[in-house]
Amino acid sequence: MITAIPNKPNFASPAYRNAYSRINGMVIVGEGLADRHFRRLAALLPEDRDELLRLGAMEARHAADFVGCGRNLGVRPDSGLARRLLTPLHNQFVAAERRGDLVSCLVIQCLLIECFAVAAYRLYLPVADPYAEPITAAVMADEAEHLNYGEAWLRPRDAEVAPAVEACVEQALPVALGMVQTLRNDLRVIGIDPAELIAEFVVGFQASLEAIGWPESKARRLLTRLSAKALA
Ligand code: PL3
Ligand code: FE2
Ligand code: FE2
């Protein structure tokens, strides 16, 4: 019988199961929120409606797949903290939608939330249990597609949307960094170094800003300033 896997956390320990309940809740609520955001984006962008509905359906599948990961470990997801941590981002999305600010809706879901998901799943993959590992790898590939959608939409419009992108990042990025701060102990218990997660996220997010046309120096300056402020 295999009782321990080298370099992996002890999936059966009470500490792991307790931390996993909140992390699993976070991921399930985050995926459900992404599903809702893509369905709202589909209504805002009629020319891409079918594609956005397809991306939303992928998110609903991710949520169901991660419910399966918790169930496999016999852990009940705790979604209370997840809702508290994700509501500010959802509220920012809804406020942008109300004022007709499609650019901010895309930045919040397709750049920020997707970059966060890619960074989190990339660091989770090597410490995942054998059931969750292939699921996480498959989900990561989907998230890259979601990120690409946002980048491809924003890139040709960079000149006119850059100020709105910057204002949105200014508001939304601190929320994402705050989530890592709040979850830091649970992250450590499941084998993820919170500082490494922040670094991975910031590097990926900077790459996204560059992919939509920002000069490297401008992207780096904004992220350095915002992360220094959020982590002070
Ligand atoms: C976008 O498709 C989904 C957004 C999901 C948000 C993810 C939140 C992740 C929090 C840190 C979790 C570490 C990974 C653990 C995976 C079970
Ligand atoms: Fe997803
Ligand atoms: Fe996604």
Short mmCIF file of C-alpha atoms and ligand atoms in Angstrom, two decimals:
data_model
loop_
_atom_site.label_atom_id
_atom_site.label_comp_id
_atom_site.label_asym_id
_atom_site.label_seq_id
_atom_site.Cartn_x
_atom_site.Cartn_y
_atom_site.Cartn_z
CA MET A 1 0.00 0.00 0.00
CA ILE A 2 1.27 3.48 -0.85
CA THR A 3 1.05 5.60 2.28
CA ALA A 4 3.16 8.56 1.16
CA ILE A 5 4.24 9.90 -2.21
CA PRO A 6 7.64 11.69 -2.24
CA ASN A 7 7.41 15.50 -2.53
CA LYS A 8 3.65 15.40 -2.20
CA PRO A 9 1.64 16.56 0.81
CA ASN A 10 -0.14 13.99 2.97
CA PHE A 11 -3.59 14.10 1.35
CA ALA A 12 -5.14 12.16 4.22
CA SER A 13 -3.96 14.43 7.05
CA PRO A 14 -6.59 16.54 8.84
CA ALA A 15 -4.54 19.69 8.16
CA TYR A 16 -4.47 19.00 4.41
CA ARG A 17 -8.17 18.19 4.27
CA ASN A 18 -9.06 21.30 6.23
CA ALA A 19 -7.01 23.60 3.96
CA TYR A 20 -8.24 21.80 0.84
CA SER A 21 -11.86 22.46 1.76
CA ARG A 22 -11.28 26.22 1.45
CA ILE A 23 -8.99 26.00 -1.60
CA ASN A 24 -11.44 23.65 -3.33
CA GLY A 25 -14.30 26.03 -2.46
CA MET A 26 -12.30 28.90 -3.92
CA VAL A 27 -11.70 27.07 -7.18
CA ILE A 28 -15.33 25.90 -7.51
CA VAL A 29 -16.74 29.38 -6.80
CA GLY A 30 -14.13 30.95 -9.14
CA GLU A 31 -15.02 28.61 -11.99
CA GLY A 32 -18.75 29.20 -11.44
CA LEU A 33 -18.16 32.94 -11.50
CA ALA A 34 -16.13 32.63 -14.72
CA ASP A 35 -19.07 30.74 -16.27
CA ARG A 36 -21.43 33.60 -15.38
CA HIS A 37 -19.01 36.22 -16.66
CA PHE A 38 -18.63 34.50 -20.04
CA ARG A 39 -22.40 34.26 -20.41
CA ARG A 40 -22.70 37.99 -19.71
CA LEU A 41 -19.86 38.69 -22.16
CA ALA A 42 -21.77 36.66 -24.77
CA ALA A 43 -24.68 39.08 -24.39
CA LEU A 44 -22.35 42.10 -24.64
CA LEU A 45 -20.55 40.81 -27.76
CA PRO A 46 -23.22 39.39 -30.10
CA GLU A 47 -20.68 38.81 -32.90
CA ASP A 48 -18.76 36.38 -30.63
CA ARG A 49 -21.80 35.03 -28.83
CA ASP A 50 -21.38 31.35 -29.72
CA GLU A 51 -17.69 31.30 -28.89
CA LEU A 52 -18.26 33.03 -25.53
CA LEU A 53 -21.08 30.64 -24.63
CA ARG A 54 -18.72 27.77 -25.44
CA LEU A 55 -16.04 29.25 -23.14
CA GLY A 56 -18.67 29.65 -20.40
CA ALA A 57 -19.69 26.00 -20.79
CA MET A 58 -16.02 25.01 -20.34
CA GLU A 59 -16.01 26.91 -17.03
CA ALA A 60 -19.12 25.08 -15.84
CA ARG A 61 -17.30 21.82 -16.64
CA HIS A 62 -14.24 22.98 -14.70
CA ALA A 63 -16.43 23.70 -11.67
CA ALA A 64 -17.95 20.21 -11.90
CA ASP A 65 -14.51 18.62 -12.35
CA PHE A 66 -13.15 20.34 -9.23
CA VAL A 67 -16.26 19.32 -7.27
CA GLY A 68 -15.18 15.79 -8.22
CA CYS A 69 -11.67 16.43 -6.84
CA GLY A 70 -13.06 17.39 -3.43
CA ARG A 71 -15.45 14.45 -3.46
CA ASN A 72 -12.61 12.09 -4.34
CA LEU A 73 -10.75 13.17 -1.20
CA GLY A 74 -13.94 13.06 0.84
CA VAL A 75 -13.62 16.81 1.52
CA ARG A 76 -16.61 19.12 1.57
CA PRO A 77 -15.82 22.43 -0.17
CA ASP A 78 -16.11 25.53 2.03
CA SER A 79 -17.41 28.28 -0.22
CA GLY A 80 -18.03 30.99 2.40
CA LEU A 81 -14.57 32.51 2.30
CA ALA A 82 -14.43 32.06 -1.50
CA ARG A 83 -17.56 34.14 -1.95
CA ARG A 84 -16.22 36.85 0.31
CA LEU A 85 -12.92 36.97 -1.58
CA LEU A 86 -14.38 36.84 -5.11
CA THR A 87 -17.37 39.15 -4.68
CA PRO A 88 -15.31 42.36 -5.09
CA LEU A 89 -14.11 41.20 -8.52
CA HIS A 90 -17.62 40.21 -9.54
CA ASN A 91 -18.95 43.58 -8.35
CA GLN A 92 -16.31 45.37 -10.40
CA PHE A 93 -17.37 43.30 -13.43
CA VAL A 94 -21.07 44.17 -12.91
CA ALA A 95 -20.31 47.87 -12.37
CA ALA A 96 -18.31 47.93 -15.62
CA GLU A 97 -21.14 46.14 -17.44
CA ARG A 98 -23.62 48.76 -16.16
CA ARG A 99 -21.59 51.69 -17.44
CA GLY A 100 -21.08 49.94 -20.80
CA ASP A 101 -17.36 49.44 -20.14
CA LEU A 102 -16.82 46.23 -22.10
CA VAL A 103 -13.03 46.65 -21.94
CA SER A 104 -13.04 46.36 -18.14
CA CYS A 105 -15.33 43.29 -18.28
CA LEU A 106 -12.82 41.60 -20.60
CA VAL A 107 -9.82 42.65 -18.52
CA ILE A 108 -11.38 41.37 -15.28
CA GLN A 109 -12.43 37.96 -16.63
CA CYS A 110 -10.15 37.16 -19.54
CA LEU A 111 -6.90 38.70 -18.37
CA LEU A 112 -6.95 38.96 -14.60
CA ILE A 113 -9.03 35.98 -13.47
CA GLU A 114 -7.62 33.72 -16.18
CA CYS A 115 -4.00 34.72 -15.46
CA PHE A 116 -4.67 34.04 -11.80
CA ALA A 117 -6.15 30.63 -12.58
CA VAL A 118 -3.24 29.69 -14.88
CA ALA A 119 -0.67 30.66 -12.20
CA ALA A 120 -2.56 28.84 -9.41
CA TYR A 121 -3.11 25.64 -11.41
CA ARG A 122 0.49 25.62 -12.67
CA LEU A 123 1.79 25.63 -9.08
CA TYR A 124 -0.86 23.17 -7.91
CA LEU A 125 -0.08 20.62 -10.62
CA PRO A 126 3.15 19.21 -9.09
CA VAL A 127 1.56 18.86 -5.62
CA ALA A 128 -1.86 17.61 -6.75
CA ASP A 129 -3.20 14.20 -5.75
CA PRO A 130 -3.22 11.54 -8.47
CA TYR A 131 -6.94 12.05 -9.16
CA ALA A 132 -6.74 15.86 -9.45
CA GLU A 133 -3.51 15.97 -11.47
CA PRO A 134 -4.82 15.08 -14.97
CA ILE A 135 -7.94 17.18 -14.37
CA THR A 136 -5.81 20.21 -13.46
CA ALA A 137 -3.58 19.72 -16.52
CA ALA A 138 -6.63 19.64 -18.82
CA VAL A 139 -8.20 22.69 -17.16
CA MET A 140 -4.94 24.66 -17.54
CA ALA A 141 -5.01 24.16 -21.30
CA ASP A 142 -8.59 25.53 -21.38
CA GLU A 143 -7.64 28.58 -19.29
CA ALA A 144 -4.89 29.42 -21.77
CA GLU A 145 -7.60 29.52 -24.47
CA HIS A 146 -9.72 31.90 -22.35
CA LEU A 147 -6.74 34.17 -21.82
CA ASN A 148 -6.08 34.11 -25.55
CA TYR A 149 -9.60 35.20 -26.34
CA GLY A 150 -9.19 38.35 -24.24
CA GLU A 151 -5.73 39.10 -25.61
CA ALA A 152 -6.89 38.66 -29.20
CA TRP A 153 -9.84 41.02 -28.65
CA LEU A 154 -7.80 43.73 -26.90
CA ARG A 155 -4.62 43.61 -29.02
CA PRO A 156 -5.92 45.33 -32.20
CA ARG A 157 -7.63 48.00 -30.07
CA ASP A 158 -4.69 48.69 -27.76
CA ALA A 159 -4.26 52.37 -28.62
CA GLU A 160 -7.84 53.31 -27.79
CA VAL A 161 -8.36 50.96 -24.81
CA ALA A 162 -5.03 51.33 -22.94
CA PRO A 163 -6.27 53.98 -20.44
CA ALA A 164 -9.37 51.89 -19.58
CA VAL A 165 -7.20 48.76 -19.23
CA GLU A 166 -4.86 50.59 -16.87
CA ALA A 167 -7.69 51.98 -14.73
CA CYS A 168 -9.27 48.54 -14.49
CA VAL A 169 -6.01 46.80 -13.55
CA GLU A 170 -5.43 49.46 -10.92
CA GLN A 171 -8.73 48.48 -9.26
CA ALA A 172 -8.78 44.73 -9.83
CA LEU A 173 -5.19 43.59 -9.34
CA PRO A 174 -5.08 44.41 -5.60
CA VAL A 175 -8.14 42.17 -5.11
CA ALA A 176 -6.33 39.20 -6.68
CA LEU A 177 -3.17 39.80 -4.63
CA GLY A 178 -5.29 40.13 -1.48
CA MET A 179 -6.82 36.70 -2.15
CA VAL A 180 -3.37 35.12 -2.04
CA GLN A 181 -2.58 36.96 1.20
CA THR A 182 -5.76 35.70 2.84
CA LEU A 183 -5.26 32.14 1.60
CA ARG A 184 -1.52 32.02 2.34
CA ASN A 185 -1.66 29.50 5.19
CA ASP A 186 -4.01 27.15 3.31
CA LEU A 187 -1.83 27.43 0.21
CA ARG A 188 1.28 26.44 2.19
CA VAL A 189 -0.50 23.43 3.65
CA ILE A 190 -1.44 22.10 0.21
CA GLY A 191 2.14 22.62 -1.01
CA ILE A 192 1.95 26.00 -2.79
CA ASP A 193 4.33 28.81 -1.76
CA PRO A 194 2.18 31.99 -1.70
CA ALA A 195 5.14 34.22 -2.67
CA GLU A 196 5.79 31.97 -5.65
CA LEU A 197 2.12 32.19 -6.65
CA ILE A 198 2.24 35.98 -6.58
CA ALA A 199 5.45 36.00 -8.62
CA GLU A 200 4.01 33.55 -11.16
CA PHE A 201 0.82 35.59 -11.45
CA VAL A 202 2.60 38.94 -11.84
CA VAL A 203 4.96 37.55 -14.49
CA GLY A 204 2.04 36.02 -16.44
CA PHE A 205 -0.05 39.16 -16.13
CA GLN A 206 2.80 41.34 -17.35
CA ALA A 207 3.19 39.00 -20.35
CA SER A 208 -0.54 39.46 -21.07
CA LEU A 209 -0.25 43.25 -21.03
CA GLU A 210 2.70 43.00 -23.40
CA ALA A 211 0.71 40.60 -25.59
CA ILE A 212 -2.00 43.25 -26.03
CA GLY A 213 0.59 45.82 -27.07
CA TRP A 214 1.92 47.45 -23.91
CA PRO A 215 5.62 48.33 -23.91
CA GLU A 216 7.53 46.08 -21.49
CA SER A 217 8.61 49.05 -19.34
CA LYS A 218 5.04 50.35 -18.94
CA ALA A 219 3.67 46.90 -17.98
CA ARG A 220 6.52 46.29 -15.54
CA ARG A 221 6.19 49.71 -13.89
CA LEU A 222 2.44 49.34 -13.32
CA LEU A 223 2.76 45.84 -11.87
CA THR A 224 5.73 46.71 -9.67
CA ARG A 225 3.86 49.71 -8.27
CA LEU A 226 0.59 47.81 -7.68
CA SER A 227 2.19 44.75 -6.14
CA ALA A 228 4.38 46.86 -3.83
CA LYS A 229 1.25 48.72 -2.69
CA ALA A 230 -0.88 45.60 -2.24
CA LEU A 231 1.79 43.67 -0.35
CA ALA A 232 2.94 46.53 1.88
C1 PL3 B 1 -11.14 30.77 -14.47
O1 PL3 B 1 -11.45 29.86 -15.44
C2 PL3 B 1 -11.36 30.21 -13.13
C3 PL3 B 1 -10.91 31.05 -11.98
C4 PL3 B 1 -10.65 30.22 -10.77
C5 PL3 B 1 -10.01 30.98 -9.65
C6 PL3 B 1 -8.95 30.15 -9.03
C7 PL3 B 1 -8.66 30.49 -7.61
C8 PL3 B 1 -7.46 29.74 -7.17
C9 PL3 B 1 -7.06 29.96 -5.74
C10 PL3 B 1 -5.78 29.23 -5.38
C11 PL3 B 1 -5.91 27.76 -5.63
C12 PL3 B 1 -4.71 26.93 -5.84
C13 PL3 B 1 -4.97 25.81 -6.82
C14 PL3 B 1 -5.65 24.65 -6.23
C15 PL3 B 1 -6.46 23.88 -7.21
C16 PL3 B 1 -7.39 22.88 -6.57
FE FE2 B 2 -11.90 27.62 -15.77
FE FE2 B 3 -11.23 30.15 -17.66
#
